[in-house]
mmCIF file of N, CA and C in Angstrom:
data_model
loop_
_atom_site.group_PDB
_atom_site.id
_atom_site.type_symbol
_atom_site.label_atom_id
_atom_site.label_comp_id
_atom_site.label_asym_id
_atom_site.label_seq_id
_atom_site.Cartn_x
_atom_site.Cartn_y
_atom_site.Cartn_z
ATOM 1 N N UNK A 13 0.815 -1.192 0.000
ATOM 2 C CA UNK A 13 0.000 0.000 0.000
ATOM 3 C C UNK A 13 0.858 1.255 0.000
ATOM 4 N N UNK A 14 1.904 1.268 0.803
ATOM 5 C CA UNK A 14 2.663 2.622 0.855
ATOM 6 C C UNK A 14 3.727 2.928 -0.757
ATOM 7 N N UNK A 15 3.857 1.581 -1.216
ATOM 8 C CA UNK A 15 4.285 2.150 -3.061
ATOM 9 C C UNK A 15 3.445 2.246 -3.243
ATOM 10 N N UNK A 16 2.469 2.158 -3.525
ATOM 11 C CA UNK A 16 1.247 2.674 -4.381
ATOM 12 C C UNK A 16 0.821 4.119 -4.462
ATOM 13 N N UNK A 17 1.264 4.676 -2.865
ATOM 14 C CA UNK A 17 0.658 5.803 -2.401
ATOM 15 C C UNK A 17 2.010 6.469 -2.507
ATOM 16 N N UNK A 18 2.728 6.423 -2.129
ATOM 17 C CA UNK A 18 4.004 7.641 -2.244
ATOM 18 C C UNK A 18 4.426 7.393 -4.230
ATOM 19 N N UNK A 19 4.043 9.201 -4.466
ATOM 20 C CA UNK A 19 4.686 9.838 -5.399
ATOM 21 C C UNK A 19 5.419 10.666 -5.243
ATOM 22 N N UNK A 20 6.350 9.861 -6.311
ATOM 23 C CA UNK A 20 7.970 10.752 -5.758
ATOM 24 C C UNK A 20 8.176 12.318 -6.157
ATOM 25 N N UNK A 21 7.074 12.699 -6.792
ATOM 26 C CA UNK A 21 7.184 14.014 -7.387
ATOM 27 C C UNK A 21 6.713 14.896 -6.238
ATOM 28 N N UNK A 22 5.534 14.715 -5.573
ATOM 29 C CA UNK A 22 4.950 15.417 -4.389
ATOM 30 C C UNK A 22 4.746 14.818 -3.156
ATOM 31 N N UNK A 23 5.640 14.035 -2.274
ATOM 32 C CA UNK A 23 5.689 13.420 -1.306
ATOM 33 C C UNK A 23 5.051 14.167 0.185
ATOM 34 N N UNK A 24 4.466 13.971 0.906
ATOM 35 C CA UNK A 24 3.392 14.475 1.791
ATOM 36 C C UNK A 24 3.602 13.373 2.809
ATOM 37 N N UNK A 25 4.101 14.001 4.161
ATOM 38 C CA UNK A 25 3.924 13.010 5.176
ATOM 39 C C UNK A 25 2.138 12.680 5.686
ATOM 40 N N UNK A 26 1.134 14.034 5.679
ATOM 41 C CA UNK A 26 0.163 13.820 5.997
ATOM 42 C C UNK A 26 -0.512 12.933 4.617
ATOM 43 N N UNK A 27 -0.012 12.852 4.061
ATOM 44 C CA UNK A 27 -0.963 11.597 2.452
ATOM 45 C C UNK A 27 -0.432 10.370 3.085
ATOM 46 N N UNK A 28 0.734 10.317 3.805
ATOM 47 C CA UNK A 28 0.831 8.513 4.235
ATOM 48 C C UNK A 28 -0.393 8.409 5.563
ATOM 49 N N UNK A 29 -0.605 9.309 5.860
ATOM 50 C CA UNK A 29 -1.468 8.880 7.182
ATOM 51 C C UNK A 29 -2.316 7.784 7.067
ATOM 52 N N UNK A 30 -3.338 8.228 5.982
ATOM 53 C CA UNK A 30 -4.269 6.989 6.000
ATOM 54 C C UNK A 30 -3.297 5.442 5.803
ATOM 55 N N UNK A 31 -2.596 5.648 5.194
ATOM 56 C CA UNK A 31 -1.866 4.225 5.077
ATOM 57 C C UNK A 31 -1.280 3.447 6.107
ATOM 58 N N UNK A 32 -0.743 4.611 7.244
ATOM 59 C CA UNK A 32 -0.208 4.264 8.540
ATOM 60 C C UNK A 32 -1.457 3.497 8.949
ATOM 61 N N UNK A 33 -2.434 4.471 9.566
ATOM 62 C CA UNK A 33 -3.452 3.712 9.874
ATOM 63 C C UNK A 33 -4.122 2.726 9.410
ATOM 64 N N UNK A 34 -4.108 2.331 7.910
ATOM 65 C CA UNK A 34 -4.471 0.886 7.869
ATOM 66 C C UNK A 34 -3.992 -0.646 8.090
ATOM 67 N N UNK A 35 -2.296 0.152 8.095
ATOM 68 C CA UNK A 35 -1.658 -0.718 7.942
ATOM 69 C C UNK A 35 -1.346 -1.121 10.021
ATOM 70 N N UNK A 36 -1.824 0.096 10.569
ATOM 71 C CA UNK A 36 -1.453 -0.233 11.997
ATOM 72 C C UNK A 36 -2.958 -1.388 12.785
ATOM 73 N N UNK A 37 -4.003 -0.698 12.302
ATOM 74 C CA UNK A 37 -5.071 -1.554 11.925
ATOM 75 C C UNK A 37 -5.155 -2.768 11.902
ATOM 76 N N UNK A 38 -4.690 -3.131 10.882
ATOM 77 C CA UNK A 38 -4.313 -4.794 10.178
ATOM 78 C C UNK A 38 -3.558 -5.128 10.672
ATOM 79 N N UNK A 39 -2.391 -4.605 11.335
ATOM 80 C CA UNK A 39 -1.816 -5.355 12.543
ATOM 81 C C UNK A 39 -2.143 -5.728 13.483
ATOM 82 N N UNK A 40 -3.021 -5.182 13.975
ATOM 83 C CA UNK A 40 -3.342 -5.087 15.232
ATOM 84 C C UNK A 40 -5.019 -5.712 15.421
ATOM 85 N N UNK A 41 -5.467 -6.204 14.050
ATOM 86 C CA UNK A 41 -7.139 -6.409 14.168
ATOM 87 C C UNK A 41 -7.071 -7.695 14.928
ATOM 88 N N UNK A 42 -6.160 -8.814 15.253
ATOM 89 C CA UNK A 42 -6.609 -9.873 15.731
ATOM 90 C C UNK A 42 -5.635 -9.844 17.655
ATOM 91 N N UNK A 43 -5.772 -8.679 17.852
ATOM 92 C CA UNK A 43 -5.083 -8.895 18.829
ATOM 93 C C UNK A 43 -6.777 -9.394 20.374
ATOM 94 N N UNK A 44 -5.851 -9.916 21.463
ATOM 95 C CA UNK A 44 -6.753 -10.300 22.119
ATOM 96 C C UNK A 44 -7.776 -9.767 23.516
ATOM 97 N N UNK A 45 -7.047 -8.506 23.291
ATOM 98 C CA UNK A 45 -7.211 -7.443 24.029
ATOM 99 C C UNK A 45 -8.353 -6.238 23.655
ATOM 100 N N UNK A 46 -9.252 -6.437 24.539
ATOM 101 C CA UNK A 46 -10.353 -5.192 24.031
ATOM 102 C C UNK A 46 -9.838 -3.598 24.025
ATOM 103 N N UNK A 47 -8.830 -3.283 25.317
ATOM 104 C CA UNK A 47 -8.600 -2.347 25.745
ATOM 105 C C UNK A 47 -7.751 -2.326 24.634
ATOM 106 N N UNK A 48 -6.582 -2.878 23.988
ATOM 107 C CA UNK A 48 -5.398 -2.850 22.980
ATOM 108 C C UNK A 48 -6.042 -2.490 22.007
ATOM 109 N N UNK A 49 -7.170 -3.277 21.025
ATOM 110 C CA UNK A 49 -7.806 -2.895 20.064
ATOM 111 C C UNK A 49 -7.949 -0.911 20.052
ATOM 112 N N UNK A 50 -8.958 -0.781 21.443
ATOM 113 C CA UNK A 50 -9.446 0.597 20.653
ATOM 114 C C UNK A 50 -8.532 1.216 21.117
ATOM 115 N N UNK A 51 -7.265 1.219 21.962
ATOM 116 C CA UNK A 51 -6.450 2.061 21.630
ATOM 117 C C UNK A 51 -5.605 2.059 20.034
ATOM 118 N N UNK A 52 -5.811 1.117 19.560
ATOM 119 C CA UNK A 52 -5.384 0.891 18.242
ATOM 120 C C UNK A 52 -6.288 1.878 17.218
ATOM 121 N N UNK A 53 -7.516 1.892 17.887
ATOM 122 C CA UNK A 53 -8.785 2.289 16.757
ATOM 123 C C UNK A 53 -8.460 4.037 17.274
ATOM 124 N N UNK A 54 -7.963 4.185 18.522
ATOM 125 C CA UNK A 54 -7.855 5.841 18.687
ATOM 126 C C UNK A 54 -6.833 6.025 18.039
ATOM 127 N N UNK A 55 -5.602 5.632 17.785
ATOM 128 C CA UNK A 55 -4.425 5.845 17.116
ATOM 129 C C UNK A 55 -4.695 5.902 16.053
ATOM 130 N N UNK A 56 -5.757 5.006 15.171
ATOM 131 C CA UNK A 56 -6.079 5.330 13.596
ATOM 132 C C UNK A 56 -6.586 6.239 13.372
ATOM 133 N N UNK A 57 -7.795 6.529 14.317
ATOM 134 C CA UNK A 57 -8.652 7.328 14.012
ATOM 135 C C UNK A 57 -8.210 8.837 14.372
ATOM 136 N N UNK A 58 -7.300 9.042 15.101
ATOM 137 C CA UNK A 58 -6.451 10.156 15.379
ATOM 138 C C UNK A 58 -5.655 10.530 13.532
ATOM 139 N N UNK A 59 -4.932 9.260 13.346
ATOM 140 C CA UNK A 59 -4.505 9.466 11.802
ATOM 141 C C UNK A 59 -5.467 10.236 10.779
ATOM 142 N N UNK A 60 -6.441 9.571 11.349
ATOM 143 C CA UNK A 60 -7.499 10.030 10.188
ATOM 144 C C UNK A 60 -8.287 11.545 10.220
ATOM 145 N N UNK A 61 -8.074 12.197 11.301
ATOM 146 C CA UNK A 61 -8.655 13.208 11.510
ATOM 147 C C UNK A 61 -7.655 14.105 11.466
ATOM 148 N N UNK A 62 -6.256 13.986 11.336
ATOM 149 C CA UNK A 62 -5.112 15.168 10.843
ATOM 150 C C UNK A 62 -5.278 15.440 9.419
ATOM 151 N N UNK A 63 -5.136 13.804 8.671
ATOM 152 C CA UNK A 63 -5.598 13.701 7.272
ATOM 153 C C UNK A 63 -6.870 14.627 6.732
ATOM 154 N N UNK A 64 -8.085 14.850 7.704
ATOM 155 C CA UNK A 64 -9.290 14.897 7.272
ATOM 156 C C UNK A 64 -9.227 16.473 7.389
ATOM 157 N N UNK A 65 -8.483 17.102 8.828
ATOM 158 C CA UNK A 65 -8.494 18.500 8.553
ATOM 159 C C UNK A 65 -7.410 18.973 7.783
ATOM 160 N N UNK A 66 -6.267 18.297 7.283
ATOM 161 C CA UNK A 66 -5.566 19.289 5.938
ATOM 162 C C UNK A 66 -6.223 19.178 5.149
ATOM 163 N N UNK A 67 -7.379 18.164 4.453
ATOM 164 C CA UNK A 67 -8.124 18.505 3.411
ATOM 165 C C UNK A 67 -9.519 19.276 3.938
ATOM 166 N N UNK A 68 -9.890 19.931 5.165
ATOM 167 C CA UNK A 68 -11.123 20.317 5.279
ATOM 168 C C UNK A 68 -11.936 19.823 5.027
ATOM 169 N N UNK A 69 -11.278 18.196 5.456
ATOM 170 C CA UNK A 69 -12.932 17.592 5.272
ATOM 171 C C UNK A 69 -13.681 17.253 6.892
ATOM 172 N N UNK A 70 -14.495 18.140 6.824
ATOM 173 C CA UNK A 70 -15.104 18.219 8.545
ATOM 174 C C UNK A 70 -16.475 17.293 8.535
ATOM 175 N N UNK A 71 -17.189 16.560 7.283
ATOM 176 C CA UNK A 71 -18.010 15.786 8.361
ATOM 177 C C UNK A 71 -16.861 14.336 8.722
ATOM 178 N N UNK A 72 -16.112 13.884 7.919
ATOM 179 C CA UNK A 72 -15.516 12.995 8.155
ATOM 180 C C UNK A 72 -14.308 12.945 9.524
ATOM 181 N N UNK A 73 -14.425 14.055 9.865
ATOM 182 C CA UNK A 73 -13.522 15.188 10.872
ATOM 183 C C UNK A 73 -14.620 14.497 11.839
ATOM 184 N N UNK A 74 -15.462 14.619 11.822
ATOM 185 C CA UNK A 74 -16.251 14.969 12.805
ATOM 186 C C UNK A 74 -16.964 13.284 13.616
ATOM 187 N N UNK A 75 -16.397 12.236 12.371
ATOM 188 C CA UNK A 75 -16.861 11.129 12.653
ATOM 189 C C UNK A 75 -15.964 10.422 13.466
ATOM 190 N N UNK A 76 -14.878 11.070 13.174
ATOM 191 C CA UNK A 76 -13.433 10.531 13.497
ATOM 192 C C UNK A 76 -13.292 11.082 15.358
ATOM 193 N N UNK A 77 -13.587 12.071 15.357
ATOM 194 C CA UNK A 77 -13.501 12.645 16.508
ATOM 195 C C UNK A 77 -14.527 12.104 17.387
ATOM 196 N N UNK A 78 -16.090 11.723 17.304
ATOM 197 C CA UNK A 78 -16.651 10.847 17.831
ATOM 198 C C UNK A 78 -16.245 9.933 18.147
ATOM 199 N N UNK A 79 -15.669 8.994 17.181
ATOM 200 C CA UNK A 79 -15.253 7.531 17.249
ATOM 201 C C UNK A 79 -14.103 7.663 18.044
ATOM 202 N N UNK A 80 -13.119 8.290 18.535
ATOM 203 C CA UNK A 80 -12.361 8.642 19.425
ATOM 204 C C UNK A 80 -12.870 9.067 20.819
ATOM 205 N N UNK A 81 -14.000 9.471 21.159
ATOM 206 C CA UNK A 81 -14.495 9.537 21.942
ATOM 207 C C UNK A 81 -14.889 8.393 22.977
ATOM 208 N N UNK A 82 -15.870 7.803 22.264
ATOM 209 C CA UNK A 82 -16.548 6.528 22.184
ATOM 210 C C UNK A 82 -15.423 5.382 22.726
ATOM 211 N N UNK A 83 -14.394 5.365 21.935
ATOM 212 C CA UNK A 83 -13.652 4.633 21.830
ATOM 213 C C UNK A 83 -12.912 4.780 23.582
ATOM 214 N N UNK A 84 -12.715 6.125 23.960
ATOM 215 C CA UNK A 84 -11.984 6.554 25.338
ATOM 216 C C UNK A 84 -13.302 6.013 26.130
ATOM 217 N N UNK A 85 -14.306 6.331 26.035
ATOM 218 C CA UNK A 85 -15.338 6.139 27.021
ATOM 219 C C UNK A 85 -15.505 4.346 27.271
ATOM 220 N N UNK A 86 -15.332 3.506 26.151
ATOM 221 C CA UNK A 86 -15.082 2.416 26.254
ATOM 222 C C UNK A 86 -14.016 1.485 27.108
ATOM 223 N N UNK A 87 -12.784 2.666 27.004
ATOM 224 C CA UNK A 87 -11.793 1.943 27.675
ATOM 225 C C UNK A 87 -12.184 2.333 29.074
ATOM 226 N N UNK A 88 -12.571 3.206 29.361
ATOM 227 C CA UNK A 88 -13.107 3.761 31.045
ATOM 228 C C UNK A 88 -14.262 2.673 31.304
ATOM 229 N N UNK A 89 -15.121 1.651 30.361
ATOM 230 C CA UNK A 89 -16.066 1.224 30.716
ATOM 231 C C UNK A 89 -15.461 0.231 31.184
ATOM 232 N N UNK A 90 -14.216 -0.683 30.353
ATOM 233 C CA UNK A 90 -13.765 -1.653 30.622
ATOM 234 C C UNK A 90 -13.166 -1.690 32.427
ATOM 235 N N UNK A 91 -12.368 -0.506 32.222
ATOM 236 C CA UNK A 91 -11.235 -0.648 33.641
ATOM 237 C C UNK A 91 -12.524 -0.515 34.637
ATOM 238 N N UNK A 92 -13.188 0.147 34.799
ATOM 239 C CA UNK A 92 -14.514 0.430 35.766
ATOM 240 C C UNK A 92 -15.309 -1.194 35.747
ATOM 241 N N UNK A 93 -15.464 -1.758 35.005
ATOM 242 C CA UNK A 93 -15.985 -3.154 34.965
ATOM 243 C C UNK A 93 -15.088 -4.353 35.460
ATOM 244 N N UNK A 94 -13.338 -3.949 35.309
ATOM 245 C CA UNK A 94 -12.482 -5.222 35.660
ATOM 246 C C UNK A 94 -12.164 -4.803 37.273
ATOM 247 N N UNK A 95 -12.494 -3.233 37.731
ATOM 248 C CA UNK A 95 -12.309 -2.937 38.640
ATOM 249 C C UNK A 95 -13.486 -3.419 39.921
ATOM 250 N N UNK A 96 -14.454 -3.466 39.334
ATOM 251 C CA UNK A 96 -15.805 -3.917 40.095
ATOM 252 C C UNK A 96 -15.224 -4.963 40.594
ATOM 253 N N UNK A 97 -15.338 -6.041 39.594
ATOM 254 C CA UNK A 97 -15.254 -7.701 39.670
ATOM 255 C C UNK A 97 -14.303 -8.255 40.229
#
């Protein structure tokens, strides 16, 4: 994916982002850890929302930043649930 995407004429660290993130993604999709996952999914989705505001793209901005949310509120659900039990 990252030859495909890097052109050597106009090279852009923020154009690899999305690639980081898929490729950190796909590393990381079979891991066994709930808490590991969405810190994985905040790290992408962090990628994706630097990507999304150099192009001004704000609803996709805006999905990204939810899902980062969600994603933190999840890990607080977990530790609060392993902490109960």
């Amino acid at each position: 994916q990252l030859i495909l995407t890097m052109n050597p004429n106009s090279f852009n660290l923020i154009e690899c982002l999305p690639v980081i993130a898929t490729v950190g993604l796909t590393w990381f999709i079979d891991t066994e850890s709930n808490i590991t996952f969405k810190k994985v999914i905040i790290v992408t989705c962090t990628c994706w929302l630097i990507y999304d505001f150099s192009y001004t793209n704000y609803v996709a901005m805006s999905f990204d930043f939810f899902t980062i949310i969600s994603n933190f509120m999840g890990i607080k659900m977990i530790q609060k649930d392993k902490g109960a039990a």
